[in-house]
Tab-separated table of C-alpha atoms and ligand atoms in Angstrom:
chain	number	residue	atom	x	y	z
A	1	UNK	CA	67.321	101.996	99.768
A	2	UNK	CA	67.441	101.182	96.299
A	3	UNK	CA	69.458	99.363	93.703
A	4	UNK	CA	70.015	101.481	90.179
A	5	UNK	CA	71.259	99.813	86.666
A	6	UNK	CA	73.617	102.139	85.107
A	7	UNK	CA	72.518	101.660	81.627
A	8	UNK	CA	68.833	103.022	82.941
A	9	UNK	CA	66.563	99.859	82.093
A	10	UNK	CA	66.392	97.471	84.301
A	11	UNK	CA	63.474	97.299	87.325
A	12	UNK	CA	64.879	98.779	90.530
A	13	UNK	CA	66.018	96.074	93.482
A	14	UNK	CA	66.258	95.480	97.120
A	15	UNK	CA	69.804	95.178	98.062
A	16	UNK	CA	69.727	92.042	98.044
A	17	UNK	CA	68.170	91.081	95.066
A	18	UNK	CA	70.903	92.828	93.452
A	19	UNK	CA	73.112	90.880	95.563
A	20	UNK	CA	71.020	87.087	94.270
A	21	UNK	CA	72.001	88.770	91.085
A	22	UNK	CA	74.827	90.250	90.247
A	23	UNK	CA	74.467	91.939	86.637
A	24	UNK	CA	71.160	93.803	85.627
A	25	UNK	CA	69.701	92.657	82.905
A	26	UNK	CA	69.714	95.788	81.013
A	27	UNK	CA	73.642	94.292	81.011
A	28	UNK	CA	74.194	97.504	83.691
A	29	UNK	CA	75.500	96.551	86.871
A	30	UNK	CA	73.777	97.551	90.284
A	31	UNK	CA	74.680	101.033	92.214
A	32	UNK	CA	72.585	102.778	95.405
A	33	UNK	CA	69.783	105.180	94.173
A	34	UNK	CA	71.525	107.986	96.594
A	35	UNK	CA	74.960	107.686	98.348
A	36	UNK	CA	74.967	107.328	102.617
A	37	UNK	CA	75.878	109.997	104.636
A	38	UNK	CA	77.848	109.171	107.487
A	39	UNK	CA	78.049	112.614	109.537
A	40	UNK	CA	81.832	113.587	111.722
A	41	UNK	CA	80.159	112.927	114.860
A	42	UNK	CA	80.385	109.041	113.029
A	43	UNK	CA	83.707	109.374	111.440
A	44	UNK	CA	85.048	110.273	114.991
A	45	UNK	CA	83.864	107.349	116.911
A	46	UNK	CA	86.095	105.292	114.208
A	47	UNK	CA	89.047	106.081	115.755
A	48	UNK	CA	90.331	103.737	117.612
A	49	UNK	CA	87.336	101.224	117.199
A	50	UNK	CA	87.824	97.971	115.518
A	51	UNK	CA	87.564	96.944	111.664
A	52	UNK	CA	84.203	94.833	112.452
A	53	UNK	CA	82.652	98.032	114.258
A	54	UNK	CA	83.564	100.394	110.697
A	55	UNK	CA	81.791	97.462	109.407
A	56	UNK	CA	79.050	97.273	110.695
A	57	UNK	CA	77.991	101.177	110.929
A	58	UNK	CA	79.181	101.745	106.909
A	59	UNK	CA	77.746	98.428	105.618
A	60	UNK	CA	74.187	98.787	107.076
A	61	UNK	CA	72.739	101.994	105.377
A	62	UNK	CA	72.690	100.471	102.326
A	63	UNK	CA	70.807	96.984	103.033
A	64	UNK	CA	68.984	98.582	106.498
A	65	UNK	CA	65.685	96.977	105.109
A	66	UNK	CA	66.565	93.462	103.926
A	67	UNK	CA	69.582	93.131	106.989
A	68	UNK	CA	68.388	93.666	110.848
A	69	UNK	CA	71.480	95.888	112.186
A	70	UNK	CA	71.400	92.879	114.899
A	71	UNK	CA	72.524	90.155	112.056
A	72	UNK	CA	74.619	92.161	110.479
A	73	UNK	CA	76.674	92.107	113.118
A	74	UNK	CA	76.764	88.398	113.762
A	75	UNK	CA	78.227	87.808	110.482
A	76	UNK	CA	80.290	90.739	110.155
A	77	UNK	CA	82.097	89.393	113.458
A	78	UNK	CA	82.084	85.162	112.083
A	79	UNK	CA	83.212	86.810	108.088
A	80	UNK	CA	86.783	88.904	110.111
A	81	UNK	CA	87.564	86.715	112.885
A	82	UNK	CA	88.489	84.714	109.634
A	83	UNK	CA	91.627	87.198	109.917
A	84	UNK	CA	95.089	86.185	111.086
A	85	UNK	CA	95.838	89.683	111.978
A	86	UNK	CA	93.347	91.627	114.823
A	87	UNK	CA	93.281	94.741	113.241
A	88	UNK	CA	92.173	93.036	109.852
A	89	UNK	CA	93.222	95.522	108.221
A	90	UNK	CA	96.704	97.410	109.288
A	91	UNK	CA	98.359	99.835	108.582
A	92	UNK	CA	102.550	100.210	108.155
A	93	UNK	CA	104.589	103.812	108.383
A	94	UNK	CA	106.873	103.298	105.050
A	95	UNK	CA	108.769	106.640	104.599
A	96	UNK	CA	107.026	110.350	106.199
A	97	UNK	CA	103.935	110.747	104.992
A	98	UNK	CA	103.148	107.456	103.102
A	99	UNK	CA	101.290	104.210	104.123
A	100	UNK	CA	100.964	100.463	103.336
A	101	UNK	CA	97.070	98.805	104.554
A	102	UNK	CA	98.143	95.274	104.315
A	103	UNK	CA	94.667	94.072	102.886
A	104	UNK	CA	96.368	89.972	103.140
A	105	UNK	CA	95.416	88.984	105.786
A	106	UNK	CA	92.469	86.247	104.949
A	107	UNK	CA	92.566	83.236	104.772
A	108	UNK	CA	93.453	83.303	100.630
A	109	UNK	CA	96.259	85.862	101.400
A	110	UNK	CA	94.508	88.840	98.642
A	111	UNK	CA	92.589	91.136	99.342
A	112	UNK	CA	89.746	89.604	97.632
A	113	UNK	CA	89.016	87.279	101.188
A	114	UNK	CA	88.446	91.288	102.946
A	115	UNK	CA	84.633	91.270	100.694
A	116	UNK	CA	83.780	87.804	99.725
A	117	UNK	CA	84.520	86.490	103.514
A	118	UNK	CA	80.856	88.855	103.966
A	119	UNK	CA	79.398	88.658	100.613
A	120	UNK	CA	78.951	84.443	101.075
A	121	UNK	CA	77.633	84.897	104.355
A	122	UNK	CA	75.385	87.645	103.152
A	123	UNK	CA	74.463	85.883	99.952
A	124	UNK	CA	73.782	82.398	102.330
A	125	UNK	CA	71.360	84.405	104.658
A	126	UNK	CA	69.587	85.902	101.742
A	127	UNK	CA	68.798	82.125	100.178
A	128	UNK	CA	68.418	80.340	103.608
A	129	UNK	CA	65.642	83.582	104.649
A	130	UNK	CA	64.334	82.761	101.375
A	131	UNK	CA	64.609	78.658	101.323
A	132	UNK	CA	66.094	79.316	97.984
A	133	UNK	CA	69.818	77.601	97.066
A	134	UNK	CA	72.193	78.677	94.563
A	135	UNK	CA	74.423	76.523	92.258
A	136	UNK	CA	77.931	79.492	92.140
A	137	UNK	CA	79.600	79.628	88.957
A	138	UNK	CA	83.180	81.191	88.045
A	139	UNK	CA	86.300	81.200	86.437
A	140	UNK	CA	89.080	82.350	87.507
A	141	UNK	CA	93.235	83.778	86.534
A	142	UNK	CA	94.247	82.692	90.313
A	143	UNK	CA	92.583	84.703	93.498
A	144	UNK	CA	89.172	84.685	93.461
A	145	UNK	CA	88.658	81.409	92.943
A	146	UNK	CA	90.477	80.433	95.994
A	147	UNK	CA	88.725	83.711	97.873
A	148	UNK	CA	85.373	82.504	96.473
A	149	UNK	CA	85.930	78.692	97.333
A	150	UNK	CA	87.079	79.811	101.174
A	151	UNK	CA	84.443	82.117	101.059
A	152	UNK	CA	81.892	79.590	100.373
A	153	UNK	CA	83.274	75.943	101.537
A	154	UNK	CA	80.403	74.407	104.293
A	155	UNK	CA	77.775	76.686	103.072
A	156	UNK	CA	74.565	74.888	103.309
A	157	UNK	CA	71.833	76.862	100.342
A	158	UNK	CA	75.159	77.334	98.213
A	159	UNK	CA	77.261	74.693	96.134
A	160	UNK	CA	79.620	76.418	94.204
A	161	UNK	CA	81.472	75.159	90.929
A	162	UNK	CA	85.230	76.977	89.471
A	163	UNK	CA	86.860	76.457	86.343
A	164	UNK	CA	90.767	77.117	86.466
A	165	UNK	CA	92.761	76.789	83.023
A	166	UNK	CA	94.757	73.974	84.474
A	167	UNK	CA	98.984	74.312	84.418
A	168	UNK	CA	98.212	77.600	84.198
A	169	UNK	CA	97.400	79.331	87.604
A	170	UNK	CA	100.215	79.136	90.100
A	171	UNK	CA	101.244	76.174	92.775
A	172	UNK	CA	99.239	78.173	95.860
A	173	UNK	CA	96.494	79.072	93.684
A	174	UNK	CA	95.826	76.169	92.189
A	175	UNK	CA	96.464	74.541	96.408
A	176	UNK	CA	93.840	77.474	97.697
A	177	UNK	CA	91.452	76.002	95.489
A	178	UNK	CA	91.390	72.164	95.669
A	179	UNK	CA	93.439	71.089	99.417
A	180	UNK	CA	89.620	71.637	100.523
A	181	UNK	CA	87.280	69.219	101.620
A	182	UNK	CA	83.957	70.108	101.926
A	183	UNK	CA	81.283	68.913	99.601
A	184	UNK	CA	79.971	71.745	98.227
A	185	UNK	CA	82.932	72.915	96.790
A	186	UNK	CA	83.992	71.910	93.188
A	187	UNK	CA	87.638	73.301	91.220
A	188	UNK	CA	87.307	72.187	87.255
A	189	UNK	CA	91.207	70.995	86.595
A	190	UNK	CA	90.047	72.846	82.390
A	191	UNK	CA	92.395	72.014	79.500
A	192	UNK	CA	92.469	75.337	78.031
A	193	UNK	CA	93.293	78.744	79.152
A	194	UNK	CA	91.849	81.515	81.549
A	195	UNK	CA	89.794	82.376	78.617
A	196	UNK	CA	88.442	79.413	77.657
A	197	UNK	CA	86.972	78.940	80.829
A	198	UNK	CA	85.358	82.535	81.056
A	199	UNK	CA	83.794	81.702	77.972
A	200	UNK	CA	82.372	78.256	79.423
A	201	UNK	CA	81.189	79.700	82.481
A	202	UNK	CA	79.199	83.270	79.953
A	203	UNK	CA	77.728	80.140	77.762
A	204	UNK	CA	76.370	78.602	80.782
A	205	UNK	CA	75.300	81.769	82.037
A	206	UNK	CA	73.388	82.551	78.792
A	207	UNK	CA	71.489	79.640	78.725
A	208	UNK	CA	68.224	80.406	80.515
A	209	UNK	CA	67.546	77.269	80.650
A	210	UNK	CA	70.222	75.729	82.714
A	211	UNK	CA	71.000	79.000	84.587
A	212	UNK	CA	67.488	78.394	86.516
A	213	UNK	CA	67.574	75.393	86.875
A	214	UNK	CA	70.896	75.645	88.332
A	215	UNK	CA	69.716	78.684	89.940
A	216	UNK	CA	72.961	80.252	88.980
A	217	UNK	CA	74.910	82.998	90.530
A	218	UNK	CA	78.132	84.994	90.014
A	219	UNK	CA	80.696	85.982	92.210
A	220	UNK	CA	83.138	88.469	90.193
A	221	UNK	CA	83.646	91.735	90.855
A	222	UNK	CA	80.570	93.577	89.298
A	223	UNK	CA	78.913	92.762	91.832
A	224	UNK	CA	77.321	95.015	93.585
A	225	UNK	CA	78.165	93.758	97.293
A	226	UNK	CA	82.347	93.219	97.167
A	227	UNK	CA	82.252	97.021	96.328
A	228	UNK	CA	80.200	97.976	99.309
A	229	UNK	CA	82.544	95.952	101.894
A	230	UNK	CA	85.815	96.954	100.180
A	231	UNK	CA	84.874	100.811	101.581
A	232	UNK	CA	85.110	99.653	104.819
A	233	UNK	CA	88.862	99.797	104.650
A	234	UNK	CA	89.170	103.678	103.824
A	235	UNK	CA	87.080	104.723	106.265
A	236	UNK	CA	89.417	102.666	109.175
A	237	UNK	CA	93.001	103.372	106.961
A	238	UNK	CA	91.991	107.330	106.571
A	239	UNK	CA	90.297	106.852	111.159
A	240	UNK	CA	93.834	105.769	112.002
A	241	UNK	CA	95.729	109.434	110.560
A	242	UNK	CA	93.367	111.422	111.922
A	243	UNK	CA	90.318	112.056	109.976
A	244	UNK	CA	87.152	113.455	109.637
A	245	UNK	CA	89.733	116.126	110.128
A	246	UNK	CA	92.390	115.280	107.899
A	247	UNK	CA	92.131	114.824	104.693
A	248	UNK	CA	93.420	111.574	102.772
A	249	UNK	CA	95.332	110.003	99.421
A	250	UNK	CA	95.394	106.576	97.857
A	251	UNK	CA	96.939	104.742	95.624
A	252	UNK	CA	95.285	101.377	94.121
A	253	UNK	CA	96.839	98.710	92.840
A	254	UNK	CA	94.176	98.318	89.768
A	255	UNK	CA	93.247	95.868	87.284
A	256	UNK	CA	88.206	95.915	87.024
A	257	UNK	CA	88.614	99.135	89.497
A	258	UNK	CA	86.509	97.852	92.083
A	259	UNK	CA	88.635	98.529	94.711
A	260	UNK	CA	88.933	101.920	93.662
A	261	UNK	CA	85.997	102.548	93.306
A	262	UNK	CA	85.239	101.983	96.713
A	263	UNK	CA	87.915	104.337	97.314
A	264	UNK	CA	85.648	106.908	95.768
A	265	UNK	CA	82.590	105.651	97.752
A	266	UNK	CA	83.830	106.217	100.597
A	267	UNK	CA	84.467	109.987	99.532
A	268	UNK	CA	80.444	110.386	98.331
A	269	UNK	CA	79.806	108.900	102.168
A	270	UNK	CA	81.197	111.687	102.980
A	271	UNK	CA	85.472	110.719	103.806
A	272	UNK	CA	88.305	113.577	103.501
A	273	UNK	CA	89.443	111.549	99.855
A	274	UNK	CA	92.329	113.985	98.999
A	275	UNK	CA	93.134	112.136	95.750
A	276	UNK	CA	92.884	109.141	94.343
A	277	UNK	CA	96.101	106.920	92.124
A	278	UNK	CA	95.131	104.397	89.633
A	279	UNK	CA	98.220	102.662	89.591
A	280	UNK	CA	98.311	100.293	86.973
A	281	UNK	CA	100.854	97.850	85.099
A	282	UNK	CA	102.108	98.361	81.734
A	283	UNK	CA	97.833	97.271	80.568
A	284	UNK	CA	97.239	100.784	81.286
A	285	UNK	CA	93.896	101.467	79.539
A	286	UNK	CA	92.975	103.042	83.165
A	287	UNK	CA	96.068	105.830	82.816
A	288	UNK	CA	95.409	106.708	78.959
A	289	UNK	CA	91.786	107.045	79.871
A	290	UNK	CA	93.116	109.864	82.314
A	291	UNK	CA	95.678	111.148	80.267
A	292	UNK	CA	93.267	111.185	77.066
A	293	UNK	CA	89.561	110.657	77.408
A	294	UNK	CA	89.887	107.730	75.107
A	295	UNK	CA	88.964	104.403	76.356
A	296	UNK	CA	90.499	102.237	73.918
A	297	UNK	CA	91.052	98.762	74.482
A	298	UNK	CA	94.707	96.895	73.386
A	299	UNK	CA	96.573	93.682	73.796
A	300	UNK	CA	96.317	92.308	77.595
A	301	UNK	CA	100.377	91.980	77.761
A	302	UNK	CA	101.361	89.128	81.180
A	303	UNK	CA	102.410	90.536	83.844
A	304	UNK	CA	104.875	89.277	87.464
A	305	UNK	CA	101.202	90.941	88.935
A	306	UNK	CA	98.491	89.161	86.459
A	307	UNK	CA	95.671	89.895	88.196
A	308	UNK	CA	96.168	92.936	86.502
A	309	UNK	CA	96.511	92.505	83.657
A	310	UNK	CA	93.040	93.191	82.023
A	311	UNK	CA	92.069	95.590	78.891
A	312	UNK	CA	88.254	95.825	79.985
A	313	UNK	CA	87.678	97.581	83.551
A	314	UNK	CA	84.286	96.338	84.112
A	315	UNK	CA	84.175	98.593	87.235
A	316	UNK	CA	84.644	101.976	85.393
A	317	UNK	CA	81.365	101.789	84.138
A	318	UNK	CA	79.896	102.811	88.015
A	319	UNK	CA	82.574	105.283	87.571
A	320	UNK	CA	80.983	107.049	84.249
A	321	UNK	CA	77.850	106.695	85.922
A	322	UNK	CA	78.808	109.347	87.661
A	323	UNK	CA	80.748	111.477	86.153
A	324	UNK	CA	77.948	111.558	83.534
A	325	UNK	CA	75.714	112.765	85.815
A	326	UNK	CA	73.477	108.821	86.816
A	327	UNK	CA	72.820	109.716	82.939
A	328	UNK	CA	72.045	105.750	81.926
A	329	UNK	CA	71.315	105.973	78.038
A	330	UNK	CA	74.886	108.157	77.562
A	331	UNK	CA	76.360	105.202	79.844
A	332	UNK	CA	74.760	102.789	77.563
A	333	UNK	CA	75.975	105.325	74.386
A	334	UNK	CA	79.245	104.745	75.809
A	335	UNK	CA	79.349	100.603	76.375
A	336	UNK	CA	77.704	99.621	73.294
A	337	UNK	CA	80.594	102.184	71.068
A	338	UNK	CA	82.669	99.681	73.205
A	339	UNK	CA	81.773	96.756	71.886
A	340	UNK	CA	80.733	97.902	68.491
A	341	UNK	CA	84.754	100.093	67.909
A	342	UNK	CA	86.803	99.057	71.108
A	343	UNK	CA	86.854	102.940	71.684
A	344	UNK	CA	84.167	105.040	73.522
A	345	UNK	CA	86.200	108.967	73.889
A	346	UNK	CA	84.310	111.002	76.967
A	347	UNK	CA	83.385	114.215	76.743
A	348	UNK	CA	85.570	117.333	78.224
A	349	UNK	CA	83.774	118.231	81.668
A	350	UNK	CA	83.493	114.772	82.234
A	351	UNK	CA	86.661	114.038	81.988
A	352	UNK	CA	87.740	117.401	84.662
A	353	UNK	CA	84.985	115.434	86.888
A	354	UNK	CA	87.357	112.288	86.929
A	355	UNK	CA	90.261	114.079	87.563
A	356	UNK	CA	89.319	116.289	89.879
A	357	UNK	CA	89.615	113.271	92.029
A	358	UNK	CA	91.734	110.403	90.396
A	359	UNK	CA	95.111	110.579	88.635
A	360	UNK	CA	97.142	108.099	87.082
A	361	UNK	CA	100.735	106.141	86.818
A	362	UNK	CA	101.532	102.849	84.486
A	363	UNK	CA	104.794	100.993	86.777
A	364	UNK	CA	106.092	98.636	83.875
A	365	UNK	CA	108.055	95.418	85.334
A	366	UNK	CA	111.211	97.206	85.937
A	367	UNK	CA	110.592	99.865	88.160
A	368	UNK	CA	107.913	96.906	89.968
A	369	UNK	CA	111.118	95.579	90.210
A	370	UNK	CA	112.745	98.360	91.463
A	371	UNK	CA	110.610	99.283	94.040
A	372	UNK	CA	109.966	95.759	95.526
A	373	UNK	CA	113.761	95.785	95.944
A	374	UNK	CA	113.908	99.311	98.010
A	375	UNK	CA	111.388	99.006	100.216
A	376	UNK	CA	113.160	95.362	101.622
A	377	UNK	CA	116.625	97.515	102.039
A	378	UNK	CA	114.803	101.016	103.325
A	379	UNK	CA	111.599	98.688	105.232
A	380	UNK	CA	113.391	95.575	105.565
A	381	UNK	CA	109.810	93.709	103.904
A	382	UNK	CA	108.918	92.056	101.509
A	383	UNK	CA	105.691	93.614	99.800
A	384	UNK	CA	104.336	91.561	96.825
A	385	UNK	CA	104.068	92.744	92.651
A	386	UNK	CA	100.793	94.281	93.329
A	387	UNK	CA	102.085	96.451	96.428
A	388	UNK	CA	105.310	97.557	94.466
A	389	UNK	CA	102.860	98.955	92.267
A	390	UNK	CA	100.520	101.292	94.544
A	391	UNK	CA	103.560	101.930	95.485
A	392	UNK	CA	104.920	103.400	93.099
A	393	UNK	CA	102.128	105.108	92.012
A	394	UNK	CA	102.111	106.732	95.410
A	395	UNK	CA	105.196	108.016	94.827
A	396	UNK	CA	104.774	109.513	91.245
A	397	UNK	CA	101.105	111.269	92.812
A	398	UNK	CA	100.572	114.971	93.149
A	399	UNK	CA	99.698	116.295	96.398
A	400	UNK	CA	98.696	119.642	98.725
A	401	UNK	CA	100.689	119.714	101.606
A	402	UNK	CA	100.453	117.647	104.624
A	403	UNK	CA	98.044	115.481	103.077
A	404	UNK	CA	99.657	111.631	104.088
A	405	UNK	CA	98.886	109.271	100.965
A	406	UNK	CA	98.164	105.038	102.144
A	407	UNK	CA	99.000	102.646	98.868
A	408	UNK	CA	96.915	99.133	99.600
A	409	UNK	CA	98.728	96.329	99.232
A	410	UNK	CA	96.734	93.731	98.095
A	411	UNK	CA	98.162	90.766	97.885
A	412	UNK	CA	100.740	88.589	100.693
A	413	UNK	CA	104.120	87.648	99.162
A	414	UNK	CA	103.595	84.124	99.749
A	415	UNK	CA	101.677	83.849	96.991
A	416	UNK	CA	103.248	85.226	94.534
A	417	UNK	CA	106.877	83.795	95.373
A	418	UNK	CA	108.832	83.504	91.489
A	419	UNK	CA	108.165	87.303	91.255
A	420	UNK	CA	109.804	87.175	94.617
A	421	UNK	CA	112.754	84.755	93.739
A	422	UNK	CA	113.286	87.495	90.545
A	423	UNK	CA	113.252	90.700	93.415
A	424	UNK	CA	115.283	89.623	95.963
A	425	UNK	CA	116.569	86.289	94.923
A	426	UNK	CA	115.573	83.981	98.311
A	427	UNK	CA	112.547	82.212	99.553
A	428	UNK	CA	109.588	85.006	100.189
A	429	UNK	CA	108.010	85.332	103.569
A	430	UNK	CA	105.768	81.919	104.175
A	431	UNK	CA	102.756	82.086	106.395
A	432	UNK	CA	102.952	78.707	108.213
A	433	UNK	CA	99.105	78.043	107.587
A	434	UNK	CA	100.359	77.904	104.083
A	435	UNK	CA	103.372	75.767	104.428
A	436	UNK	CA	100.939	73.384	105.303
A	437	UNK	CA	98.124	73.380	102.578
A	438	UNK	CA	101.130	72.793	99.764
A	439	UNK	CA	100.911	69.650	101.478
A	440	UNK	CA	97.221	69.007	101.402
A	441	UNK	CA	96.086	66.268	99.302
A	442	UNK	CA	94.232	67.674	96.501
A	443	UNK	CA	90.789	67.151	95.022
A	444	UNK	CA	88.912	68.390	91.801
A	445	UNK	CA	87.864	66.933	87.739
A	446	UNK	CA	90.282	67.309	85.299
A	447	UNK	CA	87.645	68.512	81.514
A	448	UNK	CA	87.673	69.340	78.343
A	449	UNK	CA	86.524	72.557	76.655
A	450	UNK	CA	83.666	71.245	76.072
A	451	UNK	CA	80.279	73.546	77.612
A	452	UNK	CA	78.097	69.729	77.458
A	453	UNK	CA	80.360	67.863	79.376
A	454	UNK	CA	81.071	70.563	81.912
A	455	UNK	CA	77.335	72.027	82.383
A	456	UNK	CA	76.366	67.235	82.922
A	457	UNK	CA	79.132	67.480	86.201
A	458	UNK	CA	77.720	71.094	87.239
A	459	UNK	CA	74.374	68.923	86.797
A	460	UNK	CA	75.395	66.085	88.765
A	461	UNK	CA	77.339	67.356	91.218
A	462	UNK	CA	75.380	70.322	92.609
A	463	UNK	CA	73.079	69.289	95.723
A	464	UNK	CA	69.822	71.179	94.604
B	501	PLP	C1	92.111	91.798	92.076
B	501	PLP	C2	93.120	92.031	92.458
B	501	PLP	C3	93.563	93.197	91.906
B	501	PLP	C4	92.855	94.186	91.261
B	501	PLP	O1	91.681	95.078	91.725
B	501	PLP	P1	90.193	95.510	91.721
B	501	PLP	O2	89.388	95.417	92.021
B	501	PLP	O3	90.186	94.152	89.808
B	501	PLP	O4	91.060	97.098	90.266
B	501	PLP	C5	94.553	93.910	92.948
B	501	PLP	N1	95.791	93.258	93.169
B	501	PLP	C6	95.434	91.755	93.675
B	501	PLP	C7	96.449	90.821	94.337
B	501	PLP	C8	94.964	91.424	92.853
B	501	PLP	O5	93.836	89.840	93.108
């Protein structure tokens, strides 16, 4: 399997090269040159199979030339052993025909663990086989940093540096990044905002000398391997509801469009996905695009679902590539327009193709609270604000008769205690391992918002 760029001008890469590169050299995102198809017989074998078994079957076609089935099998087993729940991603029933897929049983209580745990192992394995090392540098507004640190801690071929805005992440989020003892983990508390952190990281990647010296690598959601890993739970959930004989719809709390694009990929691989609901908060660029065909960025509003407070959805570029018939020139034109004027307008036929599979709903702050409360009253469980937006949007989906819908629960309520207090007037039910973590010593380096200081620190601390 070769990987090609959505902007058509970067070299084609192998799976491992795309994994280590992240972004393509033409600014595009890597996608497989074709979608592997799984037969109905294979899909039937997923009924009753455990998560790791399904993961191996779904993921191997994407990397068959680079990673042996035996090696992948080991990495998958290790990755999902870090989850608290035997089923990894259990499915629980809400009202008739509506299910909640719990993706928050990993080490940092958000769905990003599902992809990060396997991504880190694939990267470490590829680097080790090449006798190479890498320095991961990333900025986080909360969830991604903790998930990346948990996944890369203690790995021999990698040092990881995460920049977060000092005083602007929640206690739980900060402690998930600062309470580890591993020598390859470095947390930098930057005196600035998330945008400052992101600008520092971008500047480091744009410094060709530094990038090469340190073998910088990124793990943000544009990395193909993250999207790939997320396709697996669409298969496990649908198998529990009768796929391949029964089509299934999904509602996905969406920010960067990575998670929901994985649902599109599952459909291209042969899973009968009836409909994909883009669930957004008031930062609703995607819902507006679905309605009007105009993709136009606005100001980001802070909400109780911060992981979806986004105005540019990077992975949407992968869907554009698909609905333009994989026309890299056309995608490049759209992205240039976005860069220059903050907007582009999709063609009518592209919009129709998109609407054939996707719907969208915008759930505001008040509706989010109402859904959180109603789910507690009717089903006896707390849910976090991101998951509530998925549930709210699912109820607005227009579906054929007898098609069940699965809402993705992307974070554990304990991760967002403030929102939980507001909705329920009580503390979140907190898992024991989180309570333990909250009392551990913290390690982090306070640092000013200065590129030279950050680079000096990374040069000093990285082991390569
Ligand atoms: C990252 C995140 C999302 C958004 O996922 P995308 O792949 O960026 O669309 C939703 N909910 C939570 C809790 C997240 O951490």
